[in-house]
Amino acid sequence: MDLSEAAQRISRKFESQKVKIDPAEAEKKLRTLVEDFGVNLTEAEKTVSENLARDHNLASMPAASSEMREIGSLLPGEWATVEGKIVGVAKPASAAISQSGTIADATGAIQFTAWERAKAPQMEEGQWYRIESAVVDEYRGTPKLNFHSGTTITAIEKEVPIMPQMVRISDLRPGVASVKVKMVQEWEARHERILQTGIVGDESGTIKFTIWKEEGMERLEPGMVYNIFYAAVDEYQGRLSITLNGAKCFPDEEAEITVGTGAATVTGAIVNVGPGSGLVKRCPVEGCNRVLSKRNYCPVHEVQDNFRYDIRIKGVLDDGTTAHNILMQKDVVEAVTGLSLDEAVTIAQESPLGLDDVFYKIRDAVMGRYFACSGSDLGDTLLVKECRPLSFDTDRHTELLNQIGGESHAE
């Protein structure tokens, strides 16, 4: 939610009607509606615009401008005409979409969506187009250019140099971005449509990436540095990730990057120990290390009987405000639970419950208990490198009771 951008957008709408609106005053009105009355930003923007139209004796609310715009300056809620080059196309995610991809000019890039009902012509990658009367929409904080039945698309002859501006991971925002990163780690895909997922990073931090199964898409090689142009940057529940479908990935075999750790510490109670926790079997093929199924099946290297055991916790730690996904590896699990890998293997081999018995022992050792976990922020998961149990703090307990007028019985 950006009140300032909405205020600027309102100001520009009224400028098209030769009416000057102070963006600061518009933002003040928006803030009152959003923060004091809980109105969502879209409705607040509409209400403020209607009120300002009445204040200035306008018969109707000014329509958004459809003048030629630079792609890098587009804001959600606007109507615009742009000229740009198609720098990437992706397979539509829905039958209701006829084409999707990325269009760019010298000022920036934006994802576009051509809905089937718009009957828009198919555009070719590498070709310049003039697009008139398109609308800038927003999905999960990401601006997108949408084509409707009134949008006009014309191929044009134009040659303007386009140089993607490389952005540090720590400076990414929802939209389209180009980054130079190192492929750090591959994760197990949680959906059959995912070709590859994991994390990439640069000196400023790391971010989750996803490549969906699509003709022509290739996997990233762990440890390799890539120049990635025009990746889609998405935001979900406050966390950013990038999607590489439609982007261009060029390996740089001469480059090396020291990836920043993105160190973080979260404190709270473990409220979930999920599937995949406990004693697991890993694929022995060099460079794989994937967790095997109960039938010792690796999704890449099939059945592997010479597996090796490992122990881990995939859980959720709640700090009272936010639920954090956490991943504890062998050394941390052993320290927190007091159960060694060798002991876990013995239990699994001797207990009638097998691996399930190890899972229950680990779950019972940490579930509902408070910890301070420190490690690397991988985007949507904290890779825990140190975990310290928190003991009962009598002074803090008494302080909180005094704040609410209660009485402490703690000894």
Short mmCIF file of N, CA, C and O in Angstrom, two decimals, residues 32-92:
data_model
loop_
_atom_site.label_atom_id
_atom_site.label_comp_id
_atom_site.label_asym_id
_atom_site.label_seq_id
_atom_site.Cartn_x
_atom_site.Cartn_y
_atom_site.Cartn_z
N THR A 32 -6.52 9.28 6.16
CA THR A 32 -7.63 9.28 7.12
C THR A 32 -8.57 8.11 6.84
O THR A 32 -8.98 7.38 7.75
N LEU A 33 -8.92 7.92 5.56
CA LEU A 33 -9.84 6.85 5.20
C LEU A 33 -9.22 5.47 5.44
O LEU A 33 -9.87 4.56 5.97
N VAL A 34 -7.95 5.32 5.06
CA VAL A 34 -7.30 4.00 5.14
C VAL A 34 -6.95 3.64 6.58
O VAL A 34 -7.24 2.53 7.04
N GLU A 35 -6.31 4.56 7.29
CA GLU A 35 -5.78 4.22 8.61
C GLU A 35 -6.80 4.41 9.74
O GLU A 35 -6.79 3.67 10.72
N ASP A 36 -7.68 5.41 9.62
CA ASP A 36 -8.64 5.64 10.70
C ASP A 36 -9.94 4.87 10.52
O ASP A 36 -10.59 4.50 11.50
N PHE A 37 -10.32 4.65 9.24
CA PHE A 37 -11.62 4.01 9.01
C PHE A 37 -11.49 2.63 8.35
O PHE A 37 -12.49 1.99 8.06
N GLY A 38 -10.27 2.20 8.07
CA GLY A 38 -10.06 0.85 7.54
C GLY A 38 -10.54 0.64 6.12
O GLY A 38 -10.81 -0.49 5.70
N VAL A 39 -10.68 1.72 5.33
CA VAL A 39 -11.12 1.60 3.94
C VAL A 39 -9.95 1.11 3.10
O VAL A 39 -8.81 1.57 3.28
N ASN A 40 -10.20 0.17 2.17
CA ASN A 40 -9.07 -0.28 1.33
C ASN A 40 -8.65 0.84 0.39
O ASN A 40 -9.42 1.75 0.08
N LEU A 41 -7.42 0.78 -0.09
CA LEU A 41 -6.83 1.90 -0.82
C LEU A 41 -7.58 2.21 -2.11
O LEU A 41 -7.77 3.38 -2.47
N THR A 42 -8.06 1.17 -2.80
CA THR A 42 -8.78 1.41 -4.06
C THR A 42 -10.04 2.22 -3.83
O THR A 42 -10.32 3.20 -4.54
N GLU A 43 -10.83 1.82 -2.82
CA GLU A 43 -12.06 2.54 -2.51
C GLU A 43 -11.76 3.93 -1.98
O GLU A 43 -12.48 4.91 -2.27
N ALA A 44 -10.70 4.05 -1.18
CA ALA A 44 -10.33 5.36 -0.64
C ALA A 44 -9.95 6.32 -1.77
O ALA A 44 -10.34 7.49 -1.76
N GLU A 45 -9.20 5.81 -2.75
CA GLU A 45 -8.80 6.65 -3.88
C GLU A 45 -10.03 7.11 -4.67
O GLU A 45 -10.12 8.27 -5.09
N LYS A 46 -10.98 6.21 -4.84
CA LYS A 46 -12.20 6.57 -5.58
C LYS A 46 -13.00 7.62 -4.81
O LYS A 46 -13.47 8.61 -5.40
N THR A 47 -13.12 7.45 -3.49
CA THR A 47 -13.89 8.40 -2.68
C THR A 47 -13.25 9.77 -2.68
O THR A 47 -13.92 10.80 -2.84
N VAL A 48 -11.93 9.82 -2.49
CA VAL A 48 -11.23 11.10 -2.47
C VAL A 48 -11.37 11.79 -3.82
O VAL A 48 -11.61 13.01 -3.90
N SER A 49 -11.26 11.04 -4.92
CA SER A 49 -11.38 11.64 -6.26
C SER A 49 -12.78 12.22 -6.47
O SER A 49 -12.93 13.33 -7.00
N GLU A 50 -13.81 11.48 -6.04
CA GLU A 50 -15.18 11.97 -6.20
C GLU A 50 -15.41 13.24 -5.37
O GLU A 50 -16.04 14.19 -5.84
N ASN A 51 -14.91 13.25 -4.15
CA ASN A 51 -15.07 14.44 -3.30
C ASN A 51 -14.36 15.65 -3.89
O ASN A 51 -14.88 16.77 -3.87
N LEU A 52 -13.16 15.44 -4.41
CA LEU A 52 -12.41 16.55 -5.02
C LEU A 52 -13.11 17.05 -6.27
O LEU A 52 -13.10 18.25 -6.56
N ALA A 53 -13.72 16.14 -7.03
CA ALA A 53 -14.45 16.56 -8.24
C ALA A 53 -15.61 17.48 -7.86
O ALA A 53 -15.86 18.50 -8.52
N ARG A 54 -16.33 17.12 -6.77
CA ARG A 54 -17.43 17.98 -6.33
C ARG A 54 -16.91 19.33 -5.83
O ARG A 54 -17.47 20.38 -6.12
N ASP A 55 -15.77 19.28 -5.09
CA ASP A 55 -15.20 20.54 -4.57
C ASP A 55 -14.82 21.49 -5.69
O ASP A 55 -14.84 22.72 -5.50
N HIS A 56 -14.47 20.95 -6.86
CA HIS A 56 -14.03 21.80 -7.97
C HIS A 56 -15.10 21.90 -9.06
O HIS A 56 -14.80 22.24 -10.21
N ASN A 57 -16.33 21.56 -8.68
CA ASN A 57 -17.49 21.73 -9.58
C ASN A 57 -17.30 21.00 -10.92
O ASN A 57 -17.67 21.50 -11.98
N LEU A 58 -16.71 19.84 -10.87
CA LEU A 58 -16.57 19.01 -12.07
C LEU A 58 -17.78 18.09 -12.16
O LEU A 58 -18.22 17.52 -11.15
N ALA A 59 -18.33 17.95 -13.36
CA ALA A 59 -19.54 17.13 -13.53
C ALA A 59 -19.28 15.66 -13.23
O ALA A 59 -20.16 14.92 -12.81
N SER A 60 -18.07 15.22 -13.50
CA SER A 60 -17.73 13.82 -13.26
C SER A 60 -16.27 13.73 -12.84
O SER A 60 -15.49 14.68 -13.02
N MET A 61 -15.91 12.58 -12.32
CA MET A 61 -14.53 12.38 -11.90
C MET A 61 -13.63 12.32 -13.13
O MET A 61 -13.98 11.63 -14.11
N PRO A 62 -12.50 13.00 -13.15
CA PRO A 62 -11.63 12.97 -14.33
C PRO A 62 -11.20 11.55 -14.68
O PRO A 62 -10.87 10.75 -13.79
N ALA A 63 -11.25 11.25 -15.98
CA ALA A 63 -10.75 9.94 -16.42
C ALA A 63 -9.23 9.96 -16.39
O ALA A 63 -8.60 11.01 -16.50
N ALA A 64 -8.66 8.79 -16.26
CA ALA A 64 -7.21 8.71 -16.25
C ALA A 64 -6.64 9.09 -17.61
O ALA A 64 -7.28 8.92 -18.64
N SER A 65 -5.45 9.62 -17.59
CA SER A 65 -4.84 10.06 -18.83
C SER A 65 -4.44 8.88 -19.70
O SER A 65 -4.04 7.83 -19.22
N SER A 66 -4.60 9.02 -21.03
CA SER A 66 -4.17 7.97 -21.95
C SER A 66 -3.04 8.49 -22.83
O SER A 66 -2.83 7.98 -23.92
N GLU A 67 -2.32 9.51 -22.35
CA GLU A 67 -1.23 10.08 -23.13
C GLU A 67 -0.05 9.11 -23.17
O GLU A 67 0.03 8.17 -22.35
N MET A 68 0.85 9.30 -24.11
CA MET A 68 2.03 8.45 -24.22
C MET A 68 2.84 8.50 -22.94
O MET A 68 3.12 9.57 -22.41
N ARG A 69 3.19 7.34 -22.43
CA ARG A 69 3.91 7.27 -21.16
C ARG A 69 5.17 6.42 -21.30
O ARG A 69 5.25 5.52 -22.14
N GLU A 70 6.15 6.75 -20.48
CA GLU A 70 7.33 5.89 -20.38
C GLU A 70 6.97 4.70 -19.50
O GLU A 70 6.30 4.86 -18.47
N ILE A 71 7.41 3.53 -19.89
CA ILE A 71 7.03 2.31 -19.16
C ILE A 71 7.52 2.36 -17.71
O ILE A 71 6.83 1.92 -16.79
N GLY A 72 8.68 2.93 -17.50
CA GLY A 72 9.22 2.99 -16.14
C GLY A 72 8.44 3.87 -15.20
O GLY A 72 8.65 3.82 -13.98
N SER A 73 7.51 4.69 -15.73
CA SER A 73 6.76 5.61 -14.86
C SER A 73 5.33 5.16 -14.65
O SER A 73 4.56 5.86 -13.98
N LEU A 74 4.92 4.02 -15.18
CA LEU A 74 3.53 3.58 -15.07
C LEU A 74 3.17 3.23 -13.64
O LEU A 74 3.97 2.64 -12.90
N LEU A 75 1.93 3.59 -13.26
CA LEU A 75 1.45 3.30 -11.91
C LEU A 75 0.09 2.60 -11.99
O LEU A 75 -0.69 2.85 -12.93
N PRO A 76 -0.21 1.71 -11.04
CA PRO A 76 -1.49 1.02 -11.04
C PRO A 76 -2.67 2.00 -11.05
O PRO A 76 -2.62 3.05 -10.41
N GLY A 77 -3.70 1.67 -11.82
CA GLY A 77 -4.89 2.51 -11.88
C GLY A 77 -4.90 3.45 -13.07
O GLY A 77 -5.90 4.11 -13.33
N GLU A 78 -3.79 3.51 -13.80
CA GLU A 78 -3.70 4.44 -14.91
C GLU A 78 -4.12 3.77 -16.22
O GLU A 78 -4.00 2.57 -16.38
N TRP A 79 -4.58 4.61 -17.15
CA TRP A 79 -4.73 4.21 -18.55
C TRP A 79 -3.57 4.85 -19.28
O TRP A 79 -3.21 6.00 -19.02
N ALA A 80 -2.99 4.12 -20.21
CA ALA A 80 -1.79 4.68 -20.83
C ALA A 80 -1.59 4.14 -22.23
O ALA A 80 -2.11 3.09 -22.62
N THR A 81 -0.83 4.90 -22.99
CA THR A 81 -0.35 4.48 -24.29
C THR A 81 1.17 4.39 -24.22
O THR A 81 1.81 5.32 -23.71
N VAL A 82 1.74 3.28 -24.66
CA VAL A 82 3.19 3.09 -24.57
C VAL A 82 3.72 2.55 -25.89
O VAL A 82 2.98 2.00 -26.70
N GLU A 83 5.00 2.76 -26.09
CA GLU A 83 5.72 2.12 -27.19
C GLU A 83 6.86 1.33 -26.57
O GLU A 83 7.65 1.88 -25.80
N GLY A 84 6.93 0.04 -26.88
CA GLY A 84 7.94 -0.80 -26.24
C GLY A 84 8.27 -2.02 -27.06
O GLY A 84 7.62 -2.35 -28.06
N LYS A 85 9.32 -2.69 -26.63
CA LYS A 85 9.81 -3.89 -27.31
C LYS A 85 9.44 -5.12 -26.46
O LYS A 85 9.61 -5.11 -25.24
N ILE A 86 8.94 -6.16 -27.12
CA ILE A 86 8.63 -7.39 -26.40
C ILE A 86 9.95 -8.09 -26.10
O ILE A 86 10.66 -8.54 -27.00
N VAL A 87 10.30 -8.18 -24.80
CA VAL A 87 11.58 -8.77 -24.41
C VAL A 87 11.41 -10.17 -23.83
O VAL A 87 12.39 -10.84 -23.50
N GLY A 88 10.18 -10.62 -23.70
CA GLY A 88 9.97 -11.98 -23.19
C GLY A 88 8.50 -12.36 -23.30
O GLY A 88 7.62 -11.50 -23.15
N VAL A 89 8.23 -13.60 -23.61
CA VAL A 89 6.86 -14.10 -23.61
C VAL A 89 6.84 -15.37 -22.76
O VAL A 89 7.84 -16.09 -22.67
N ALA A 90 5.73 -15.62 -22.12
CA ALA A 90 5.59 -16.79 -21.26
C ALA A 90 4.29 -17.50 -21.59
O ALA A 90 3.35 -16.90 -22.13
N LYS A 91 4.24 -18.76 -21.27
CA LYS A 91 3.03 -19.53 -21.51
C LYS A 91 1.93 -19.00 -20.60
O LYS A 91 2.11 -18.87 -19.39
N PRO A 92 0.75 -18.66 -21.16
CA PRO A 92 -0.34 -18.13 -20.33
C PRO A 92 -0.70 -19.09 -19.21
O PRO A 92 -0.75 -20.31 -19.41
#
